[in-house]
Every structure is written in C-alpha cells, then in structure tokens.
Coordinates of C-alpha atoms in Angstrom, one line a residue:
M1 CA 43.4 -32.3 15.9
T2 CA 39.6 -31.1 16.1
A3 CA 36.9 -33.9 16.6
P4 CA 34.2 -34.1 13.6
R5 CA 31.0 -32.9 14.5
P6 CA 28.3 -35.8 14.8
T7 CA 26.1 -35.9 11.7
P8 CA 22.4 -35.1 12.9
P9 CA 19.8 -37.6 12.3
L10 CA 18.0 -38.1 8.8
G11 CA 15.6 -35.2 8.5
A12 CA 16.5 -33.3 11.6
R13 CA 17.0 -29.3 11.1
P14 CA 21.0 -28.6 11.1
P15 CA 22.2 -26.5 14.1
V16 CA 22.3 -22.8 13.8
D17 CA 25.4 -20.9 14.8
P18 CA 24.9 -17.9 16.3
D19 CA 27.7 -16.3 14.8
A20 CA 27.1 -17.2 11.3
E21 CA 25.8 -14.5 8.9
P22 CA 22.3 -14.3 8.2
S23 CA 22.2 -15.6 4.8
S24 CA 23.4 -19.1 6.0
R25 CA 21.0 -19.4 8.7
P26 CA 17.6 -20.8 8.2
G27 CA 15.5 -18.8 6.5
L28 CA 12.3 -16.5 7.7
P29 CA 9.1 -18.8 7.3
V30 CA 6.7 -16.9 4.4
W31 CA 3.5 -18.0 6.4
P32 CA 3.3 -15.1 8.6
L33 CA 3.2 -12.8 5.1
Y34 CA 0.3 -15.2 3.8
L35 CA -1.7 -14.7 7.0
M36 CA -1.1 -11.1 6.7
F37 CA -1.9 -10.4 3.1
G38 CA -3.0 -13.6 1.5
L39 CA -5.9 -14.0 3.8
A40 CA -7.0 -10.6 3.3
L41 CA -10.3 -11.6 1.9
V42 CA -11.1 -13.6 5.1
W43 CA -10.3 -10.7 7.3
W44 CA -12.4 -8.4 5.1
L45 CA -15.4 -10.8 5.4
L46 CA -14.9 -10.6 9.0
G47 CA -14.9 -7.0 9.1
G48 CA -11.5 -6.9 10.6
L49 CA -9.3 -6.3 7.9
Y50 CA -8.3 -2.9 9.2
L51 CA -8.5 -3.5 12.9
L52 CA -6.7 -6.5 12.5
W53 CA -3.7 -5.3 10.4
A54 CA -1.6 -4.0 13.5
P55 CA -1.7 -7.3 15.2
L56 CA -0.8 -9.2 12.5
A57 CA 2.0 -7.3 12.0
V58 CA 3.4 -8.1 15.6
V59 CA 3.2 -11.8 14.5
L60 CA 5.8 -10.9 11.7
A61 CA 7.8 -8.8 14.3
A62 CA 7.7 -11.9 17.1
V63 CA 8.8 -14.1 14.2
L64 CA 11.7 -11.8 13.0
L65 CA 12.9 -11.2 16.3
V66 CA 13.0 -14.9 17.3
H67 CA 15.0 -15.5 14.3
G68 CA 17.8 -13.5 15.3
R69 CA 20.0 -10.4 13.9
V70 CA 17.7 -7.8 11.8
R71 CA 19.5 -5.9 9.1
L72 CA 18.1 -2.6 8.7
P73 CA 17.3 -1.5 5.0
T74 CA 17.8 1.8 3.4
G75 CA 15.7 4.7 4.7
S76 CA 14.8 3.1 8.2
A77 CA 16.4 5.7 10.3
L78 CA 14.1 8.3 8.6
W79 CA 11.1 5.9 8.9
M80 CA 11.7 5.7 13.0
L81 CA 12.2 9.1 13.1
L82 CA 8.7 9.5 11.8
V83 CA 7.2 7.1 14.2
A84 CA 9.0 8.9 16.8
L85 CA 7.5 12.3 15.9
M86 CA 4.2 10.7 15.5
A87 CA 4.3 9.3 19.2
L88 CA 5.2 13.1 20.3
S89 CA 2.3 14.3 18.5
F90 CA 0.0 12.4 20.9
L91 CA 0.8 15.1 23.4
R92 CA -1.4 17.4 21.0
L93 CA -4.1 15.1 20.7
G94 CA -7.5 16.5 22.3
G95 CA -10.4 14.7 23.6
N96 CA -11.3 13.4 20.1
G97 CA -9.7 11.5 17.4
L98 CA -8.0 9.0 19.6
V99 CA -9.1 5.8 17.8
G100 CA -8.0 7.2 14.5
Y101 CA -4.4 8.1 16.1
V102 CA -4.0 4.6 17.5
L103 CA -5.0 2.9 14.1
R104 CA -3.1 5.2 11.9
F105 CA 0.3 4.8 14.1
G106 CA -0.4 1.0 14.1
F107 CA -0.3 1.2 10.1
V108 CA 2.7 3.2 10.2
V109 CA 4.4 0.7 12.4
A110 CA 3.0 -2.0 10.4
A111 CA 4.5 -1.0 7.2
F112 CA 7.8 -0.9 8.6
I113 CA 7.8 -4.3 10.3
V114 CA 6.5 -5.6 6.7
Y115 CA 9.7 -3.7 5.2
L116 CA 11.9 -5.3 7.6
Y117 CA 10.3 -8.8 7.6
V118 CA 10.4 -8.9 3.7
Y119 CA 13.8 -7.5 3.2
N120 CA 15.5 -9.7 5.8
A121 CA 13.5 -12.8 4.5
A122 CA 14.9 -12.2 1.1
R123 CA 18.5 -11.3 2.2
N124 CA 18.4 -14.6 4.1
G125 CA 17.9 -16.9 1.4
V126 CA 14.1 -17.4 1.2
S127 CA 13.1 -17.5 -2.6
W128 CA 12.1 -14.3 -4.0
Q129 CA 9.3 -15.7 -6.1
A130 CA 7.8 -17.5 -2.9
L131 CA 7.7 -13.9 -1.1
F132 CA 6.3 -12.2 -3.7
H133 CA 3.2 -14.8 -3.5
P134 CA 1.2 -13.5 -0.5
F135 CA 1.5 -10.0 -2.4
C136 CA 0.3 -11.3 -5.6
L137 CA -2.9 -13.0 -3.7
F138 CA -3.5 -9.7 -2.1
W139 CA -3.9 -8.1 -5.6
L140 CA -6.0 -11.0 -6.9
T141 CA -8.2 -10.0 -3.7
V142 CA -8.4 -6.7 -4.6
V143 CA -9.4 -7.7 -8.4
A144 CA -12.2 -10.0 -7.3
L145 CA -13.7 -7.6 -4.8
G146 CA -13.5 -4.8 -7.4
W147 CA -15.6 -7.1 -9.8
L148 CA -17.9 -7.5 -6.7
A149 CA -18.5 -3.8 -6.8
V150 CA -19.3 -4.1 -10.5
I151 CA -21.6 -6.9 -10.3
A152 CA -23.4 -5.8 -6.8
P153 CA -22.6 -2.0 -6.4
K154 CA -25.3 -1.9 -3.4
L155 CA -23.8 -4.7 -1.5
S156 CA -24.0 -3.9 2.1
L157 CA -23.6 -6.2 5.3
T158 CA -22.9 -6.0 8.9
T159 CA -20.0 -8.1 9.6
P160 CA -18.9 -10.2 13.1
V161 CA -16.2 -7.5 14.4
E162 CA -18.9 -5.0 13.7
M163 CA -21.3 -6.9 16.1
L164 CA -18.8 -7.8 18.7
L165 CA -17.4 -4.1 19.1
P166 CA -19.1 -2.1 21.9
R167 CA -21.8 0.5 20.3
S168 CA -19.3 3.4 21.5
I169 CA -16.8 2.2 19.3
S170 CA -18.4 0.6 16.3
G171 CA -20.6 3.6 16.2
E172 CA -17.9 6.0 15.3
R173 CA -17.6 7.4 12.1
M174 CA -14.2 6.0 11.4
V175 CA -14.6 2.5 12.6
Q176 CA -18.0 2.0 11.0
A177 CA -16.3 2.7 7.8
L178 CA -13.8 0.1 8.7
T179 CA -15.8 -2.6 10.0
H180 CA -18.9 -2.4 7.8
L181 CA -18.6 -4.1 4.7
K182 CA -19.8 -2.5 1.4
A183 CA -18.9 -2.9 -2.2
T184 CA -19.0 0.7 -3.3
E185 CA -18.7 4.1 -2.5
H186 CA -21.5 6.5 -3.1
N187 CA -23.8 9.4 -2.1
P188 CA -27.2 7.6 -0.8
L189 CA -28.8 11.2 -1.0
S190 CA -28.2 11.7 -4.8
R191 CA -30.7 10.9 -7.4
N192 CA -28.2 9.2 -9.8
P193 CA -25.5 8.3 -7.6
Y194 CA -22.3 7.1 -9.0
Y195 CA -21.3 3.9 -7.5
R196 CA -17.5 3.8 -7.2
T197 CA -15.3 0.5 -6.6
A198 CA -14.1 0.8 -2.9
A199 CA -13.8 -3.3 -1.6
P200 CA -12.0 -4.3 0.2
Y201 CA -11.1 -0.7 1.3
P202 CA -13.6 1.6 3.0
Y203 CA -13.3 4.3 0.7
T204 CA -12.9 4.8 -3.2
N205 CA -9.6 6.9 -3.0
N206 CA -7.8 4.1 -1.1
W207 CA -8.6 1.4 -3.9
G208 CA -7.4 3.9 -6.5
T209 CA -4.0 4.3 -4.8
G210 CA -3.8 0.7 -4.1
F211 CA -4.3 0.0 -7.8
A212 CA -1.6 2.6 -8.6
V213 CA 1.0 1.2 -6.5
M214 CA 0.0 -2.8 -7.3
V215 CA 0.2 -2.4 -11.3
P216 CA 3.9 -2.1 -11.2
C217 CA 4.5 -4.8 -8.9
V218 CA 2.3 -7.2 -11.0
L219 CA 4.4 -6.2 -13.9
A220 CA 7.4 -7.0 -12.0
Y221 CA 6.3 -10.5 -11.6
I222 CA 5.4 -11.2 -15.1
T223 CA 8.3 -9.6 -16.5
S224 CA 10.4 -11.7 -13.9
F225 CA 9.3 -14.9 -14.3
R226 CA 8.6 -16.8 -17.5
R227 CA 6.0 -19.6 -16.3
G228 CA 3.9 -20.7 -13.5
L229 CA 0.0 -20.6 -12.4
M230 CA 0.8 -17.4 -10.6
R231 CA 1.9 -15.7 -13.5
T232 CA -0.8 -16.7 -15.7
A233 CA -3.2 -15.9 -13.1
L234 CA -1.6 -12.1 -13.0
I235 CA -1.6 -11.6 -16.8
V236 CA -5.5 -12.7 -16.8
S237 CA -6.1 -10.4 -13.9
L238 CA -4.6 -7.1 -14.9
P239 CA -6.9 -6.3 -18.0
L240 CA -9.8 -7.6 -15.9
A241 CA -8.6 -5.3 -13.1
L242 CA -9.0 -2.2 -15.4
V243 CA -12.8 -2.1 -15.4
P244 CA -13.4 -1.7 -11.5
A245 CA -10.3 0.5 -11.8
F246 CA -12.2 2.9 -14.2
L247 CA -14.9 2.8 -12.4
T248 CA -13.7 4.4 -9.5
L249 CA -13.5 7.8 -11.2
N250 CA -10.5 8.4 -9.3
R251 CA -8.4 11.1 -10.9
G252 CA -5.6 10.6 -8.5
M253 CA -5.1 7.0 -9.4
F254 CA -4.5 7.9 -13.1
V255 CA -2.3 10.1 -11.9
G256 CA -0.4 7.8 -9.9
V257 CA -0.3 5.1 -12.7
G258 CA 0.7 7.6 -15.4
I259 CA 3.6 8.7 -13.0
G260 CA 4.6 5.1 -12.6
L261 CA 4.6 4.4 -16.3
C262 CA 6.3 7.4 -17.3
Y263 CA 9.1 6.7 -15.0
V264 CA 9.6 3.2 -16.0
G265 CA 9.2 4.3 -19.6
V266 CA 12.0 6.9 -19.3
R267 CA 14.4 4.5 -17.8
A268 CA 13.5 2.0 -20.6
L269 CA 14.1 4.4 -23.2
L270 CA 17.7 5.2 -21.8
R271 CA 18.6 1.8 -21.5
G272 CA 17.0 0.6 -24.7
D273 CA 14.8 -2.2 -22.5
V274 CA 12.4 -3.3 -25.4
R275 CA 11.1 -6.1 -22.9
I276 CA 9.7 -3.0 -20.3
I277 CA 8.6 -1.0 -23.3
A278 CA 6.7 -3.8 -25.1
S279 CA 4.9 -4.2 -21.4
I280 CA 4.3 -0.5 -21.3
A281 CA 2.6 -0.6 -24.7
G282 CA 0.7 -3.9 -23.7
V283 CA -0.8 -1.9 -20.6
A284 CA -1.7 1.3 -22.7
V285 CA -3.2 -0.9 -25.5
L286 CA -5.4 -2.7 -22.8
A287 CA -6.4 0.6 -21.3
V288 CA -7.8 1.8 -24.6
L289 CA -9.8 -1.4 -25.4
V290 CA -11.5 -1.0 -22.0
T291 CA -12.7 2.5 -22.5
F292 CA -14.8 1.2 -25.6
F293 CA -16.6 -0.8 -22.6
V294 CA -16.5 1.9 -19.9
P295 CA -17.1 5.6 -21.1
V296 CA -14.8 6.6 -18.0
G297 CA -14.0 10.1 -19.6
D298 CA -17.7 10.8 -19.8
L299 CA -18.2 9.6 -16.5
I300 CA -15.3 11.4 -14.8
S301 CA -16.7 14.7 -16.8
N302 CA -20.2 14.3 -15.6
R303 CA -18.8 13.8 -11.6
V304 CA -16.9 17.0 -12.0
E305 CA -19.9 19.1 -13.2
N306 CA -22.1 17.7 -10.7
T307 CA -20.0 17.8 -7.8
D308 CA -17.8 20.4 -6.0
S309 CA -15.2 18.1 -4.7
T310 CA -12.3 19.9 -6.5
T311 CA -13.6 23.3 -4.7
D312 CA -14.0 21.2 -1.4
R313 CA -10.5 20.1 -1.4
L314 CA -9.0 23.3 -2.2
D315 CA -10.8 24.8 0.6
I316 CA -9.8 22.0 3.0
Y317 CA -5.8 22.4 1.7
R318 CA -6.1 26.2 2.3
R319 CA -7.8 26.1 5.9
T320 CA -4.9 23.1 6.8
L321 CA -2.1 25.2 5.8
V322 CA -3.3 28.0 8.1
A323 CA -3.7 25.7 11.1
V324 CA -0.5 24.0 10.5
A325 CA 1.3 27.4 10.6
E326 CA -0.2 27.7 14.3
S327 CA 1.3 24.3 15.3
P328 CA 4.2 23.6 13.0
L329 CA 6.3 21.1 15.0
L330 CA 4.0 18.4 16.2
G331 CA 0.9 19.2 14.8
Y332 CA -2.7 18.6 16.4
G333 CA -2.4 14.5 16.5
A334 CA -5.4 13.9 14.4
P335 CA -7.4 15.4 11.7
Q336 CA -10.0 17.6 13.0
F337 CA -13.8 19.1 12.4
V338 CA -14.1 22.7 12.4
D339 CA -17.2 24.9 12.3
T340 CA -15.7 27.3 9.9
I341 CA -15.4 24.9 6.7
K342 CA -18.8 23.9 4.7
V343 CA -17.5 20.6 3.8
A344 CA -18.2 17.2 5.8
E345 CA -14.6 16.3 5.8
P346 CA -11.9 17.4 8.6
L347 CA -8.9 19.4 8.3
G348 CA -5.8 17.4 7.7
T349 CA -7.4 15.2 4.9
Q350 CA -7.8 14.7 1.3
G351 CA -4.1 13.9 0.9
Q352 CA -0.9 12.5 2.9
I353 CA 0.9 15.9 2.8
W354 CA -1.9 17.3 4.8
L355 CA -2.6 14.3 7.0
I356 CA 1.0 14.3 8.3
M357 CA 1.3 18.1 8.3
Y358 CA -1.7 18.7 10.1
S359 CA -1.6 15.6 12.6
H360 CA 2.0 15.1 13.3
G361 CA 4.2 18.7 11.9
I362 CA 6.4 19.6 9.3
P363 CA 9.2 17.6 10.5
A364 CA 7.4 14.5 10.4
F365 CA 6.2 15.3 6.8
L366 CA 9.8 16.0 5.9
A367 CA 11.0 12.7 7.2
L368 CA 8.0 11.1 5.1
V369 CA 8.9 12.7 1.8
L370 CA 13.0 12.1 2.7
F371 CA 12.1 8.3 3.1
F372 CA 10.6 7.7 -0.2
V373 CA 13.2 10.1 -2.0
V374 CA 16.1 8.2 -0.5
V375 CA 14.4 4.8 -1.2
A376 CA 13.9 5.9 -5.0
R377 CA 17.2 7.1 -5.5
R378 CA 18.5 3.6 -4.1
L379 CA 16.0 1.6 -6.1
A380 CA 17.1 3.9 -9.2
T381 CA 20.1 1.3 -9.6
A382 CA 18.0 -1.5 -10.4
V383 CA 18.6 -2.6 -14.1
S384 CA 16.4 -5.8 -14.5
P385 CA 12.7 -5.4 -16.1
G386 CA 11.4 -6.6 -12.6
G387 CA 13.5 -4.3 -10.8
V388 CA 12.9 -1.1 -12.7
W389 CA 9.1 -1.8 -12.4
L390 CA 9.5 -2.1 -8.6
S391 CA 11.6 1.0 -8.7
A392 CA 8.4 3.1 -9.5
V393 CA 6.6 2.1 -6.3
P394 CA 8.2 5.1 -4.3
V395 CA 7.7 7.2 -7.2
V396 CA 4.4 6.6 -7.2
A397 CA 3.7 7.1 -3.7
L398 CA 5.2 10.7 -3.8
G399 CA 3.4 11.5 -6.9
V400 CA -0.3 10.5 -5.1
T401 CA 1.1 12.2 -1.7
P402 CA -0.6 15.4 -2.5
F403 CA -4.0 13.9 -3.6
Y404 CA -4.8 11.0 -1.2
G405 CA -4.0 9.5 2.2
Y406 CA -2.4 6.4 2.5
T407 CA -1.8 5.7 6.1
D408 CA -3.6 2.2 6.0
I409 CA -3.0 -1.2 4.6
N410 CA -1.9 0.4 1.5
L411 CA 1.4 1.4 3.2
S412 CA 2.2 -2.2 3.9
V413 CA 1.7 -3.1 0.3
M414 CA 4.3 -0.1 -0.7
F415 CA 6.5 -1.5 1.8
F416 CA 6.1 -4.9 0.7
A417 CA 7.0 -4.3 -3.0
I418 CA 9.9 -1.8 -1.6
G419 CA 11.6 -4.6 0.5
L420 CA 11.6 -6.9 -2.3
A421 CA 13.4 -4.4 -4.5
M422 CA 15.6 -3.2 -1.8
A423 CA 16.8 -6.8 -0.9
A424 CA 17.6 -7.6 -4.6
V425 CA 19.5 -4.3 -5.1
D426 CA 21.7 -5.0 -1.9
G427 CA 22.0 -8.7 -3.2
P428 CA 22.5 -11.1 -3.5
V429 CA 19.1 -12.9 -2.8
N430 CA 17.5 -16.5 -4.0
R431 CA 15.9 -15.4 -7.2
P432 CA 16.1 -16.9 -10.9
T433 CA 19.3 -15.4 -12.7
L434 CA 17.0 -13.7 -15.3
W435 CA 16.0 -11.3 -12.7
S436 CA 19.0 -9.5 -11.5
T437 CA 19.2 -6.1 -10.3
R438 CA 22.8 -6.0 -9.0
T439 CA 24.7 -3.1 -10.4

C-alpha cells in the first residue's frame, strides 16, 4: 500500500511534479508582461523605451526558463532561422551601423521571447483575459500619447537616458531619435510643417504601423468579454484614437487597417457572423464621423502635392534592389547611406521588405514572409469573433511589409497578439466559454 502524501500547510504552494504536463504546473506570472508593456509610458518618459526593450525581454526569458518546459508554437523554426541569418549577416557589417544592428537584432529576439512567453502562459492555465491586460495598457498608452501630440505638437524634451549616455552614442542619429522625447514628427525647415503623430514612437510611420496592428486586437478584446473596466476603457479609447491616427497622414496605416478589416469582413460574411459584421460597421461609422472634424483627405492630398516622399521611396527601392543583387545571401548587415542617392534616408529603409533583404539577405526575407504566412494559415482556423479579429494581425503585418519597417517594439506587439491567438487555437486555454477558437 502506498503511503498517503502529507497535506501541505494552509496557504503553501503545492509541490510541482517535474514530470507533469505544463498545464498542471503553476502558471507563468503576468508581472513581466506588465513590466514590459504595461509600464511603456514610464520607459518612454525616461527615454529608454527602445533601449530597454531587449533587457526587459531578457526578464521574460529568465522567468520562462526557470518555469521549466517550453512549448514551441507554430512558426518557431522559421523565426529561429531568421535570427540565425541575422547573426551571420554581422559578418557583412562595415564600420558603421553597429548600434542599429544590435538594436534591430534585439527587437527580433525580444519579439520571439514575447511569443513564447504569452503562448506558454496561456497554455499553462493563466487567464487569457489577464494576459491580454498588459497589451491593452500599452494600447491606452499609445492613444494617450497620441492625444498629447494633438494638444502639444511641438513638445520636445531631453530625457534622463539621453543625458546619461556618452555623447559618442547619444549623438548618433538613430539613438538621438530613440531617446529624445518628441510628440510629433515634422520638418522644422518647412514654412508650413505638418505635425504628424509620433509619440511614443520615434517616427510617425511606427505609430501608424502600431495602430494598424492593434485595432484588430482591441476589437478582439471587446468582442470577447461582455463586461469589465478594461472593456469600457477600450470602447471609449477606440473612437478617441482615430483623431491622432488620422493626423499621422499615414497612407500605409490606412492600407494596413483596410486589409485587416477586409480580411475579417470576408471571413465573417462566409460564416454569417453578425457580431463581427456589426463591429466592422461600427468602426466604419466612427471613421466617417471623425472625418467631419479632421479633414484627413485634404491633408493627405496637400502632403502628397507638397512633398516628394513617393518619388524618394521609389528611388530608394530601385537602388536597394540593385544593391541586394550584389549581396543576395547575407546582405550588408544594416542600412547604409550612399552618395549616389539624393534623399536623406539610407538604402534598406522605407519598408520591412527592403530592410530585411538589404541588411540580411534574400533567405532572411523569405523566412520572415513564410513565418507570417504559416502563422496566418494556422490562425485561419479560429472561429470565434475574438479569434477571427486576432487572426488578422499576421495578415496586416504582411500588408504593410512593402511600405513600413517594424523591426522595433511593434514586432513584439504583433507577437503578443499572435501568441494569444495561437494558444487559443492550439487550446485548451483558460478563457470564458464564449471565446472559443478550437476547430
């Protein structure tokens, strides 16, 4: 006869069986996600949102490894291949661009760690709703700082991180953009500058990309839970976010949001899902109402007529392709300035396609695209309103790939959403029964 196990003292954590399945072990804590995403406003005010992102991801990795067995979700092999190819492309890096290379490499690794953490936390029984809250706080931070850009478009502040860094580092163009606080992006030499929403990002295009990715996630939360303070906050924030979003004058953002809405709309029509169709109609109505207060069409037309951004982009794209043909396997390590181009931006910018191909080679670009394709195909099995909305995230990522780069904190935002959706698709996870994505 087997002796009975002693009863643990009241309030004590029960012992963990090392051979037990992950779902039966104590769940991963949510506080590292709050530290990384929920405190984004604090890190931005300090000037360290971008520089501290990879170290914050290391905290997630440490907690994940201490917890024990780690499940690898769909697409992990492709992303690890991308990381390996990026590491090899360091051999092609010249004397310049080291800081940018290290930052971008850190963002790519950090995103994968976020993916693993969120996925494993959800699969191990952590409440799906609780996991979503740090993401929601990040969204609310972006909306709040977007309104700061509307109210104080000329805001510019020196940050503690900027003052602490050696001048040789803080003076670099890229580091200066990441550590110096500004609410908007504009041309200070222009007689009639356009103040385009940027905070908490260094550039308007980053804000637009983040908005396009996060809108489906906000709608996923709203359609997944019927009550709660966070749901109310998101419902209020969504129409408010449209004003700073429209003031970005970001054409790629509209493309990304449009692709996401069309993708979800087609899926909803095929399934006859009234709730999703109603939510899309609601977003469309809000967008139309905001245009009565923000003449976004006229502003974009004026910007196109008074700038050469489209022509400059095409010139960069053409010269980037020529350069990629000369180093197709490993690229050049990082974007580079050349004397033969008249614009102020280096080759390998103005789009994720061009950044990856130029900096890390065509195989790395293929690994990136295949990852999002594989993930999108897997998430296409989601059938609930929340799951369908989240399944749009990799589709939006592919849609903006030719226009905007997202090897920054937005990559982790994407992977957070994908991790939530992938865990629910692979199931079972701890979520309300109304939110079921199992096939």
